[in-house]
Amino acid sequence: HAGSNRVQMLASPYRVRGLSPGRIPRRPRPVFAASLPAVRSFGVDDEDEIVASLTEGNDALPPLVEVVTRVGEDRLKVVKPPGAEDLWDWYESKGQMEADPSWGKLWFTSRILASCVASCVESLPELRSKRVVEVGCGLGLAGLSAAMFGGSKSVIFCDREPLAIHCALSSAALNEVEVVAVDDVNNSSSGCRVAGALLDWSAPQTLSQPVDVVLGADCLYDPATAALLASACHALVAGDGHVVIAEPENERAKGCRQAFLEAALQSGATRAEVIHPPPEHQISPNGVLVIVCWSK
């Protein structure tokens, strides 16, 4: 595949629209080598079939492959590092010892949310014709599902890591979803458009486009930032919209979920609850959906 136009496109970083570049405070990163493996397993996504090697890595990009992953009865092409360990090795080779490689894996919570979105599960807010943002998007599986199967008008992939957004946008392009700039994401009369924007929820911001629904997966892992995430979601929907975050049933850090829900209620949320996805969308070791709604 080395000479194909597809690989040349995917091996060149997408231009990502930044929000106040250089002035966004970065929330504390977990220490990968010491504390994080005790909480998360960074194993290879063995359930996904690697169909192409896109790049072995260079100064701009880590090693990337194309995999095919199943979302319900559907299949999606995803651009990702071969594994988080490969991504960490690349970061280490670049001297980026504080980098967070967790974005490079398809976490089971993102698979649960993507499956629920694709099937339009009744307990979720309506996504058809809605303007969607995926926060902490990582590889963007939930957002891709909203764009391809949920009937969303637009999807903006948001993360603090530009490489994560690059992979999400590359996956969208592979799946023949139109990739545009943030300012153009809602300027289409037919078909979903996607865009990417840097966003760190330690500094709540708004986008240049209105947002109806915020999606996320595995975002509640630090009690110190849970309330900040609620504030960021409130800002993104401008106090009138929904949030759905898929989380492990057994919290990664005790108190995160409650801190998020309490902060949402304090900001005027009319719905703030934790539900279980339908059994047919559940994946071991089981996840839950944290749902918040604000309305004017």
PDB file of C-alpha atoms in Angstrom:
ATOM      1  CA  HIS A   1       0.000   0.000   0.000  1.00  0.00           C
ATOM      2  CA  ALA A   2       2.976   2.317   0.353  1.00  0.00           C
ATOM      3  CA  GLY A   3       2.411   4.085  -2.952  1.00  0.00           C
ATOM      4  CA  SER A   4      -1.347   4.486  -2.778  1.00  0.00           C
ATOM      5  CA  ASN A   5      -3.046   7.891  -2.635  1.00  0.00           C
ATOM      6  CA  ARG A   6      -5.033   6.666   0.342  1.00  0.00           C
ATOM      7  CA  VAL A   7      -1.919   6.020   2.403  1.00  0.00           C
ATOM      8  CA  GLN A   8      -0.301   9.298   1.333  1.00  0.00           C
ATOM      9  CA  MET A   9      -3.391  11.122   2.560  1.00  0.00           C
ATOM     10  CA  LEU A  10      -3.537   9.265   5.850  1.00  0.00           C
ATOM     11  CA  ALA A  11       0.179   9.587   6.464  1.00  0.00           C
ATOM     12  CA  SER A  12       0.008  13.381   6.233  1.00  0.00           C
ATOM     13  CA  PRO A  13      -1.362  15.126   9.306  1.00  0.00           C
ATOM     14  CA  TYR A  14      -4.779  16.703   8.876  1.00  0.00           C
ATOM     15  CA  ARG A  15      -4.908  20.394   9.696  1.00  0.00           C
ATOM     16  CA  VAL A  16      -6.804  20.558  12.979  1.00  0.00           C
ATOM     17  CA  ARG A  17      -8.677  23.700  13.986  1.00  0.00           C
ATOM     18  CA  GLY A  18      -7.277  24.745  17.362  1.00  0.00           C
ATOM     19  CA  LEU A  19      -9.102  26.791  19.960  1.00  0.00           C
ATOM     20  CA  SER A  20      -6.836  29.521  21.336  1.00  0.00           C
ATOM     21  CA  PRO A  21      -3.723  27.490  20.419  1.00  0.00           C
ATOM     22  CA  GLY A  22      -0.951  27.683  22.936  1.00  0.00           C
ATOM     23  CA  ARG A  23      -3.202  29.134  25.616  1.00  0.00           C
ATOM     24  CA  ILE A  24      -5.209  26.071  26.619  1.00  0.00           C
ATOM     25  CA  PRO A  25      -4.133  24.796  30.050  1.00  0.00           C
ATOM     26  CA  ARG A  26      -3.484  21.094  29.847  1.00  0.00           C
ATOM     27  CA  ARG A  27      -5.068  19.007  32.558  1.00  0.00           C
ATOM     28  CA  PRO A  28      -2.621  16.796  34.474  1.00  0.00           C
ATOM     29  CA  ARG A  29      -1.684  13.689  32.560  1.00  0.00           C
ATOM     30  CA  PRO A  30      -1.503  10.314  34.278  1.00  0.00           C
ATOM     31  CA  VAL A  31       1.927   8.728  34.528  1.00  0.00           C
ATOM     32  CA  PHE A  32       1.797   5.959  31.948  1.00  0.00           C
ATOM     33  CA  ALA A  33       4.675   3.802  33.067  1.00  0.00           C
ATOM     34  CA  ALA A  34       3.843   3.769  36.757  1.00  0.00           C
ATOM     35  CA  SER A  35       0.238   4.303  37.748  1.00  0.00           C
ATOM     36  CA  LEU A  36      -1.899   3.944  34.646  1.00  0.00           C
ATOM     37  CA  PRO A  37      -1.411   0.257  33.714  1.00  0.00           C
ATOM     38  CA  ALA A  38      -2.784  -0.663  37.132  1.00  0.00           C
ATOM     39  CA  VAL A  39      -6.047   0.994  36.119  1.00  0.00           C
ATOM     40  CA  ARG A  40      -6.205   0.253  32.421  1.00  0.00           C
ATOM     41  CA  SER A  41      -4.955  -2.605  30.289  1.00  0.00           C
ATOM     42  CA  PHE A  42      -3.154  -1.341  27.190  1.00  0.00           C
ATOM     43  CA  GLY A  43      -3.308  -4.616  25.297  1.00  0.00           C
ATOM     44  CA  VAL A  44      -3.617  -4.861  21.536  1.00  0.00           C
ATOM     45  CA  ASP A  45      -7.166  -4.643  20.185  1.00  0.00           C
ATOM     46  CA  ASP A  46      -7.131  -8.309  19.261  1.00  0.00           C
ATOM     47  CA  GLU A  47     -10.781  -8.360  18.181  1.00  0.00           C
ATOM     48  CA  ASP A  48     -10.069  -5.987  15.279  1.00  0.00           C
ATOM     49  CA  GLU A  49      -8.720  -7.185  11.955  1.00  0.00           C
ATOM     50  CA  ILE A  50      -5.702  -5.250  10.664  1.00  0.00           C
ATOM     51  CA  VAL A  51      -6.209  -4.826   6.922  1.00  0.00           C
ATOM     52  CA  ALA A  52      -3.397  -2.408   6.058  1.00  0.00           C
ATOM     53  CA  SER A  53      -0.233  -0.883   7.464  1.00  0.00           C
ATOM     54  CA  LEU A  54      -0.392   2.842   6.686  1.00  0.00           C
ATOM     55  CA  THR A  55       2.901   4.120   8.077  1.00  0.00           C
ATOM     56  CA  GLU A  56       5.700   2.705  10.203  1.00  0.00           C
ATOM     57  CA  GLY A  57       5.966   6.102  11.885  1.00  0.00           C
ATOM     58  CA  ASN A  58       7.940   9.243  11.152  1.00  0.00           C
ATOM     59  CA  ASP A  59       8.665  12.604  12.763  1.00  0.00           C
ATOM     60  CA  ALA A  60       5.050  13.713  12.427  1.00  0.00           C
ATOM     61  CA  LEU A  61       3.066  10.525  12.950  1.00  0.00           C
ATOM     62  CA  PRO A  62       3.309   7.351  15.035  1.00  0.00           C
ATOM     63  CA  PRO A  63       2.914   3.908  13.445  1.00  0.00           C
ATOM     64  CA  LEU A  64      -0.625   3.651  12.057  1.00  0.00           C
ATOM     65  CA  VAL A  65      -2.707   0.793  10.723  1.00  0.00           C
ATOM     66  CA  GLU A  66      -6.169   0.420   9.255  1.00  0.00           C
ATOM     67  CA  VAL A  67      -8.435  -1.989  11.108  1.00  0.00           C
ATOM     68  CA  VAL A  68     -11.991  -3.124  10.606  1.00  0.00           C
ATOM     69  CA  THR A  69     -14.105  -3.116  13.744  1.00  0.00           C
ATOM     70  CA  ARG A  70     -17.688  -4.182  14.284  1.00  0.00           C
ATOM     71  CA  VAL A  71     -20.337  -1.760  15.550  1.00  0.00           C
ATOM     72  CA  GLY A  72     -23.507  -3.762  16.117  1.00  0.00           C
ATOM     73  CA  GLU A  73     -24.310  -5.366  12.779  1.00  0.00           C
ATOM     74  CA  ASP A  74     -22.159  -2.856  10.896  1.00  0.00           C
ATOM     75  CA  ARG A  75     -18.455  -2.615  10.218  1.00  0.00           C
ATOM     76  CA  LEU A  76     -16.243   0.461  10.374  1.00  0.00           C
ATOM     77  CA  LYS A  77     -12.754   1.199   9.103  1.00  0.00           C
ATOM     78  CA  VAL A  78     -10.601   2.780  11.793  1.00  0.00           C
ATOM     79  CA  VAL A  79      -7.142   4.356  11.582  1.00  0.00           C
ATOM     80  CA  LYS A  80      -5.172   3.784  14.778  1.00  0.00           C
ATOM     81  CA  PRO A  81      -1.787   2.855  16.219  1.00  0.00           C
ATOM     82  CA  PRO A  82      -1.235  -0.925  16.224  1.00  0.00           C
ATOM     83  CA  GLY A  83      -1.454  -0.719  20.030  1.00  0.00           C
ATOM     84  CA  ALA A  84      -0.994   1.774  22.836  1.00  0.00           C
ATOM     85  CA  GLU A  85       2.377   0.202  23.646  1.00  0.00           C
ATOM     86  CA  ASP A  86       3.546   0.953  20.071  1.00  0.00           C
ATOM     87  CA  LEU A  87       2.311   4.500  20.507  1.00  0.00           C
ATOM     88  CA  TRP A  88       4.160   4.853  23.804  1.00  0.00           C
ATOM     89  CA  ASP A  89       7.371   3.585  22.167  1.00  0.00           C
ATOM     90  CA  TRP A  90       6.995   6.276  19.486  1.00  0.00           C
ATOM     91  CA  TYR A  91       6.397   8.992  22.076  1.00  0.00           C
ATOM     92  CA  GLU A  92       9.440   7.770  23.993  1.00  0.00           C
ATOM     93  CA  SER A  93      11.582   7.886  20.852  1.00  0.00           C
ATOM     94  CA  LYS A  94      10.583  11.542  20.426  1.00  0.00           C
ATOM     95  CA  GLY A  95      11.419  12.372  24.027  1.00  0.00           C
ATOM     96  CA  GLN A  96       7.761  13.025  24.867  1.00  0.00           C
ATOM     97  CA  MET A  97       7.885  11.290  28.222  1.00  0.00           C
ATOM     98  CA  GLU A  98       4.741  12.982  29.582  1.00  0.00           C
ATOM     99  CA  ALA A  99       2.580  12.030  26.604  1.00  0.00           C
ATOM    100  CA  ASP A 100      -0.635  10.084  27.196  1.00  0.00           C
ATOM    101  CA  PRO A 101      -1.014   7.101  24.825  1.00  0.00           C
ATOM    102  CA  SER A 102      -4.464   6.118  26.069  1.00  0.00           C
ATOM    103  CA  TRP A 103      -6.164   7.700  23.042  1.00  0.00           C
ATOM    104  CA  GLY A 104      -4.672   5.033  20.764  1.00  0.00           C
ATOM    105  CA  LYS A 105      -6.934   2.171  21.861  1.00  0.00           C
ATOM    106  CA  LEU A 106     -10.588   1.377  21.126  1.00  0.00           C
ATOM    107  CA  TRP A 107     -11.832   1.143  24.711  1.00  0.00           C
ATOM    108  CA  PHE A 108     -14.772  -1.131  25.423  1.00  0.00           C
ATOM    109  CA  THR A 109     -16.826   1.838  26.600  1.00  0.00           C
ATOM    110  CA  SER A 110     -16.457   3.502  23.198  1.00  0.00           C
ATOM    111  CA  ARG A 111     -17.655   0.272  21.578  1.00  0.00           C
ATOM    112  CA  ILE A 112     -20.716   0.223  23.849  1.00  0.00           C
ATOM    113  CA  LEU A 113     -21.600   3.826  23.063  1.00  0.00           C
ATOM    114  CA  ALA A 114     -20.999   3.389  19.336  1.00  0.00           C
ATOM    115  CA  SER A 115     -23.290   0.356  19.314  1.00  0.00           C
ATOM    116  CA  CYS A 116     -26.039   2.209  21.190  1.00  0.00           C
ATOM    117  CA  VAL A 117     -25.732   5.187  18.842  1.00  0.00           C
ATOM    118  CA  ALA A 118     -25.873   3.000  15.740  1.00  0.00           C
ATOM    119  CA  SER A 119     -29.022   1.289  16.986  1.00  0.00           C
ATOM    120  CA  CYS A 120     -30.693   4.546  18.110  1.00  0.00           C
ATOM    121  CA  VAL A 121     -31.318   3.149  21.594  1.00  0.00           C
ATOM    122  CA  GLU A 122     -34.475   4.764  23.009  1.00  0.00           C
ATOM    123  CA  SER A 123     -32.879   5.902  26.278  1.00  0.00           C
ATOM    124  CA  LEU A 124     -30.394   8.051  24.339  1.00  0.00           C
ATOM    125  CA  PRO A 125     -31.242  11.551  23.123  1.00  0.00           C
ATOM    126  CA  GLU A 126     -32.252  11.875  19.491  1.00  0.00           C
ATOM    127  CA  LEU A 127     -29.204  12.168  17.225  1.00  0.00           C
ATOM    128  CA  ARG A 128     -30.893  12.338  13.831  1.00  0.00           C
ATOM    129  CA  SER A 129     -30.277  15.745  12.236  1.00  0.00           C
ATOM    130  CA  LYS A 130     -28.455  16.857  15.409  1.00  0.00           C
ATOM    131  CA  ARG A 131     -25.122  18.644  15.698  1.00  0.00           C
ATOM    132  CA  VAL A 132     -22.821  16.387  17.699  1.00  0.00           C
ATOM    133  CA  VAL A 133     -19.477  16.807  19.467  1.00  0.00           C
ATOM    134  CA  GLU A 134     -17.405  13.918  20.794  1.00  0.00           C
ATOM    135  CA  VAL A 135     -15.234  15.109  23.694  1.00  0.00           C
ATOM    136  CA  GLY A 136     -12.031  13.283  24.573  1.00  0.00           C
ATOM    137  CA  CYS A 137     -12.696  11.564  21.270  1.00  0.00           C
ATOM    138  CA  GLY A 138      -9.542   9.468  21.042  1.00  0.00           C
ATOM    139  CA  LEU A 139     -10.094   7.401  17.903  1.00  0.00           C
ATOM    140  CA  GLY A 140     -13.611   8.796  17.539  1.00  0.00           C
ATOM    141  CA  LEU A 141     -15.618   5.577  17.346  1.00  0.00           C
ATOM    142  CA  ALA A 142     -18.787   7.034  18.906  1.00  0.00           C
ATOM    143  CA  GLY A 143     -18.658  10.099  16.688  1.00  0.00           C
ATOM    144  CA  LEU A 144     -18.091   7.962  13.601  1.00  0.00           C
ATOM    145  CA  SER A 145     -21.117   5.894  14.546  1.00  0.00           C
ATOM    146  CA  ALA A 146     -23.207   9.061  14.906  1.00  0.00           C
ATOM    147  CA  ALA A 147     -22.030  10.279  11.510  1.00  0.00           C
ATOM    148  CA  MET A 148     -22.523   7.001   9.644  1.00  0.00           C
ATOM    149  CA  PHE A 149     -25.443   5.304  11.381  1.00  0.00           C
ATOM    150  CA  GLY A 150     -27.056   7.844  13.728  1.00  0.00           C
ATOM    151  CA  GLY A 151     -28.201  10.263  11.052  1.00  0.00           C
ATOM    152  CA  SER A 152     -26.450  13.226  12.692  1.00  0.00           C
ATOM    153  CA  LYS A 153     -26.177  16.497  10.784  1.00  0.00           C
ATOM    154  CA  SER A 154     -22.567  17.024  11.828  1.00  0.00           C
ATOM    155  CA  VAL A 155     -19.888  15.673  14.158  1.00  0.00           C
ATOM    156  CA  ILE A 156     -16.910  17.561  15.587  1.00  0.00           C
ATOM    157  CA  PHE A 157     -14.164  15.392  17.077  1.00  0.00           C
ATOM    158  CA  CYS A 158     -12.580  17.133  20.072  1.00  0.00           C
ATOM    159  CA  ASP A 159      -9.501  16.090  21.994  1.00  0.00           C
ATOM    160  CA  ARG A 160      -6.459  17.720  23.561  1.00  0.00           C
ATOM    161  CA  GLU A 161      -4.233  15.442  21.420  1.00  0.00           C
ATOM    162  CA  PRO A 162      -3.973  16.491  17.739  1.00  0.00           C
ATOM    163  CA  LEU A 163      -2.870  12.992  16.702  1.00  0.00           C
ATOM    164  CA  ALA A 164      -6.104  11.542  18.055  1.00  0.00           C
ATOM    165  CA  ILE A 165      -8.113  13.990  15.962  1.00  0.00           C
ATOM    166  CA  HIS A 166      -5.960  13.146  12.941  1.00  0.00           C
ATOM    167  CA  CYS A 167      -6.866   9.470  13.300  1.00  0.00           C
ATOM    168  CA  ALA A 168     -10.575  10.190  13.805  1.00  0.00           C
ATOM    169  CA  LEU A 169     -10.701  12.378  10.696  1.00  0.00           C
ATOM    170  CA  SER A 170      -8.686   9.842   8.696  1.00  0.00           C
ATOM    171  CA  SER A 171     -11.148   7.133   9.713  1.00  0.00           C
ATOM    172  CA  ALA A 172     -14.038   9.337   8.609  1.00  0.00           C
ATOM    173  CA  ALA A 173     -12.393   9.843   5.226  1.00  0.00           C
ATOM    174  CA  LEU A 174     -11.793   6.095   4.844  1.00  0.00           C
ATOM    175  CA  ASN A 175     -15.495   5.531   5.499  1.00  0.00           C
ATOM    176  CA  GLU A 176     -16.391   8.155   2.866  1.00  0.00           C
ATOM    177  CA  VAL A 177     -17.651  10.750   5.344  1.00  0.00           C
ATOM    178  CA  GLU A 178     -16.896  14.302   4.234  1.00  0.00           C
ATOM    179  CA  VAL A 179     -14.176  16.028   6.278  1.00  0.00           C
ATOM    180  CA  VAL A 180     -14.331  19.828   6.395  1.00  0.00           C
ATOM    181  CA  ALA A 181     -13.242  22.788   8.516  1.00  0.00           C
ATOM    182  CA  VAL A 182     -15.202  23.515  11.698  1.00  0.00           C
ATOM    183  CA  ASP A 183     -16.769  26.633  10.173  1.00  0.00           C
ATOM    184  CA  ASP A 184     -18.191  24.556   7.301  1.00  0.00           C
ATOM    185  CA  VAL A 185     -19.372  21.524   9.249  1.00  0.00           C
ATOM    186  CA  ASN A 186     -23.062  22.514   9.278  1.00  0.00           C
ATOM    187  CA  ASN A 187     -23.170  23.942   5.744  1.00  0.00           C
ATOM    188  CA  SER A 188     -24.599  20.884   4.042  1.00  0.00           C
ATOM    189  CA  SER A 189     -28.139  20.140   2.948  1.00  0.00           C
ATOM    190  CA  SER A 190     -27.532  16.398   2.724  1.00  0.00           C
ATOM    191  CA  GLY A 191     -25.167  13.969   4.408  1.00  0.00           C
ATOM    192  CA  CYS A 192     -23.149  14.329   7.584  1.00  0.00           C
ATOM    193  CA  ARG A 193     -19.951  16.355   7.660  1.00  0.00           C
ATOM    194  CA  VAL A 194     -17.212  16.007  10.269  1.00  0.00           C
ATOM    195  CA  ALA A 195     -14.471  18.289  11.546  1.00  0.00           C
ATOM    196  CA  GLY A 196     -11.876  18.350  14.313  1.00  0.00           C
ATOM    197  CA  ALA A 197     -10.991  20.851  17.035  1.00  0.00           C
ATOM    198  CA  LEU A 198      -8.552  20.906  19.920  1.00  0.00           C
ATOM    199  CA  LEU A 199     -10.354  21.093  23.233  1.00  0.00           C
ATOM    200  CA  ASP A 200      -9.310  20.630  26.830  1.00  0.00           C
ATOM    201  CA  TRP A 201     -12.127  20.555  29.353  1.00  0.00           C
ATOM    202  CA  SER A 202      -9.962  22.117  32.031  1.00  0.00           C
ATOM    203  CA  ALA A 203     -10.667  25.353  30.136  1.00  0.00           C
ATOM    204  CA  PRO A 204     -14.362  25.242  29.111  1.00  0.00           C
ATOM    205  CA  GLN A 205     -14.858  26.747  25.679  1.00  0.00           C
ATOM    206  CA  THR A 206     -17.428  27.095  22.977  1.00  0.00           C
ATOM    207  CA  LEU A 207     -16.997  26.189  19.332  1.00  0.00           C
ATOM    208  CA  SER A 208     -17.794  28.430  16.396  1.00  0.00           C
ATOM    209  CA  GLN A 209     -20.721  26.099  15.660  1.00  0.00           C
ATOM    210  CA  PRO A 210     -23.806  25.291  17.775  1.00  0.00           C
ATOM    211  CA  VAL A 211     -23.932  21.879  19.459  1.00  0.00           C
ATOM    212  CA  ASP A 212     -26.985  19.792  20.365  1.00  0.00           C
ATOM    213  CA  VAL A 213     -25.448  16.600  21.792  1.00  0.00           C
ATOM    214  CA  VAL A 214     -22.109  15.819  23.435  1.00  0.00           C
ATOM    215  CA  LEU A 215     -20.827  12.234  23.347  1.00  0.00           C
ATOM    216  CA  GLY A 216     -17.882  10.799  25.252  1.00  0.00           C
ATOM    217  CA  ALA A 217     -16.381   7.535  26.477  1.00  0.00           C
ATOM    218  CA  ASP A 218     -14.026   6.870  29.383  1.00  0.00           C
ATOM    219  CA  CYS A 219     -13.811  10.568  30.270  1.00  0.00           C
ATOM    220  CA  LEU A 220     -14.421  10.296  34.017  1.00  0.00           C
ATOM    221  CA  TYR A 221     -11.120   9.082  35.442  1.00  0.00           C
ATOM    222  CA  ASP A 222     -10.016  12.008  37.638  1.00  0.00           C
ATOM    223  CA  PRO A 223     -12.230  13.380  40.451  1.00  0.00           C
ATOM    224  CA  ALA A 224     -10.378  16.691  40.212  1.00  0.00           C
ATOM    225  CA  THR A 225     -11.560  17.285  36.627  1.00  0.00           C
ATOM    226  CA  ALA A 226     -15.051  15.721  36.681  1.00  0.00           C
ATOM    227  CA  ALA A 227     -16.768  19.025  37.493  1.00  0.00           C
ATOM    228  CA  LEU A 228     -14.658  20.743  34.837  1.00  0.00           C
ATOM    229  CA  LEU A 229     -15.942  18.260  32.263  1.00  0.00           C
ATOM    230  CA  ALA A 230     -19.528  19.049  33.279  1.00  0.00           C
ATOM    231  CA  SER A 231     -18.799  22.767  32.849  1.00  0.00           C
ATOM    232  CA  ALA A 232     -17.227  22.151  29.449  1.00  0.00           C
ATOM    233  CA  CYS A 233     -20.262  20.160  28.284  1.00  0.00           C
ATOM    234  CA  HIS A 234     -22.607  22.884  29.562  1.00  0.00           C
ATOM    235  CA  ALA A 235     -20.611  25.470  27.608  1.00  0.00           C
ATOM    236  CA  LEU A 236     -20.557  23.377  24.427  1.00  0.00           C
ATOM    237  CA  VAL A 237     -24.352  23.010  24.307  1.00  0.00           C
ATOM    238  CA  ALA A 238     -24.815  26.601  25.514  1.00  0.00           C
ATOM    239  CA  GLY A 239     -27.052  25.413  28.343  1.00  0.00           C
ATOM    240  CA  ASP A 240     -29.500  23.643  26.035  1.00  0.00           C
ATOM    241  CA  GLY A 241     -28.636  20.093  25.008  1.00  0.00           C
ATOM    242  CA  HIS A 242     -27.730  16.556  26.013  1.00  0.00           C
ATOM    243  CA  VAL A 243     -24.632  14.698  27.132  1.00  0.00           C
ATOM    244  CA  VAL A 244     -24.055  10.932  26.964  1.00  0.00           C
ATOM    245  CA  ILE A 245     -20.838   9.507  28.408  1.00  0.00           C
ATOM    246  CA  ALA A 246     -20.121   5.774  28.462  1.00  0.00           C
ATOM    247  CA  GLU A 247     -18.146   4.667  31.501  1.00  0.00           C
ATOM    248  CA  PRO A 248     -17.054   1.378  33.083  1.00  0.00           C
ATOM    249  CA  GLU A 249     -19.640   0.116  35.550  1.00  0.00           C
ATOM    250  CA  ASN A 250     -16.846  -0.116  38.129  1.00  0.00           C
ATOM    251  CA  GLU A 251     -15.482   3.421  38.195  1.00  0.00           C
ATOM    252  CA  ARG A 252     -11.859   3.986  37.283  1.00  0.00           C
ATOM    253  CA  ALA A 253     -11.685   6.452  40.190  1.00  0.00           C
ATOM    254  CA  LYS A 254     -14.279   6.532  42.947  1.00  0.00           C
ATOM    255  CA  GLY A 255     -16.391   9.661  43.071  1.00  0.00           C
ATOM    256  CA  CYS A 256     -15.883  10.822  39.472  1.00  0.00           C
ATOM    257  CA  ARG A 257     -19.380   9.967  38.344  1.00  0.00           C
ATOM    258  CA  GLN A 258     -21.064  11.616  41.331  1.00  0.00           C
ATOM    259  CA  ALA A 259     -18.911  14.737  41.029  1.00  0.00           C
ATOM    260  CA  PHE A 260     -19.863  15.058  37.356  1.00  0.00           C
ATOM    261  CA  LEU A 261     -23.587  14.613  38.021  1.00  0.00           C
ATOM    262  CA  GLU A 262     -23.603  17.025  40.979  1.00  0.00           C
ATOM    263  CA  ALA A 263     -21.815  19.684  38.925  1.00  0.00           C
ATOM    264  CA  ALA A 264     -24.325  19.219  36.104  1.00  0.00           C
ATOM    265  CA  LEU A 265     -27.254  19.613  38.492  1.00  0.00           C
ATOM    266  CA  GLN A 266     -25.703  22.707  40.035  1.00  0.00           C
ATOM    267  CA  SER A 267     -25.506  24.250  36.560  1.00  0.00           C
ATOM    268  CA  GLY A 268     -29.222  23.684  36.007  1.00  0.00           C
ATOM    269  CA  ALA A 269     -29.441  20.220  34.446  1.00  0.00           C
ATOM    270  CA  THR A 270     -33.002  18.884  34.252  1.00  0.00           C
ATOM    271  CA  ARG A 271     -31.837  15.275  33.889  1.00  0.00           C
ATOM    272  CA  ALA A 272     -28.749  13.685  35.417  1.00  0.00           C
ATOM    273  CA  GLU A 273     -28.707   9.925  35.773  1.00  0.00           C
ATOM    274  CA  VAL A 274     -26.772   6.725  35.211  1.00  0.00           C
ATOM    275  CA  ILE A 275     -28.399   3.912  33.227  1.00  0.00           C
ATOM    276  CA  HIS A 276     -27.337   0.545  31.893  1.00  0.00           C
ATOM    277  CA  PRO A 277     -27.279   0.045  28.136  1.00  0.00           C
ATOM    278  CA  PRO A 278     -29.581  -2.653  26.756  1.00  0.00           C
ATOM    279  CA  PRO A 279     -28.075  -6.135  27.229  1.00  0.00           C
ATOM    280  CA  GLU A 280     -27.480  -6.590  23.501  1.00  0.00           C
ATOM    281  CA  HIS A 281     -25.146  -3.572  23.539  1.00  0.00           C
ATOM    282  CA  GLN A 282     -23.288  -4.500  26.721  1.00  0.00           C
ATOM    283  CA  ILE A 283     -19.655  -5.573  26.549  1.00  0.00           C
ATOM    284  CA  SER A 284     -17.701  -7.225  29.371  1.00  0.00           C
ATOM    285  CA  PRO A 285     -16.612  -5.974  31.883  1.00  0.00           C
ATOM    286  CA  ASN A 286     -19.837  -3.974  31.517  1.00  0.00           C
ATOM    287  CA  GLY A 287     -20.432  -0.279  31.134  1.00  0.00           C
ATOM    288  CA  VAL A 288     -22.991   2.358  32.049  1.00  0.00           C
ATOM    289  CA  LEU A 289     -24.277   5.483  30.320  1.00  0.00           C
ATOM    290  CA  VAL A 290     -24.115   8.790  32.167  1.00  0.00           C
ATOM    291  CA  ILE A 291     -26.816  11.060  30.729  1.00  0.00           C
ATOM    292  CA  VAL A 292     -27.322  14.756  31.397  1.00  0.00           C
ATOM    293  CA  CYS A 293     -29.787  17.201  29.869  1.00  0.00           C
ATOM    294  CA  TRP A 294     -30.011  20.979  30.069  1.00  0.00           C
ATOM    295  CA  SER A 295     -32.943  22.884  28.610  1.00  0.00           C
ATOM    296  CA  LYS A 296     -33.834  26.536  28.337  1.00  0.00           C
TER     297      LYS A 296
END
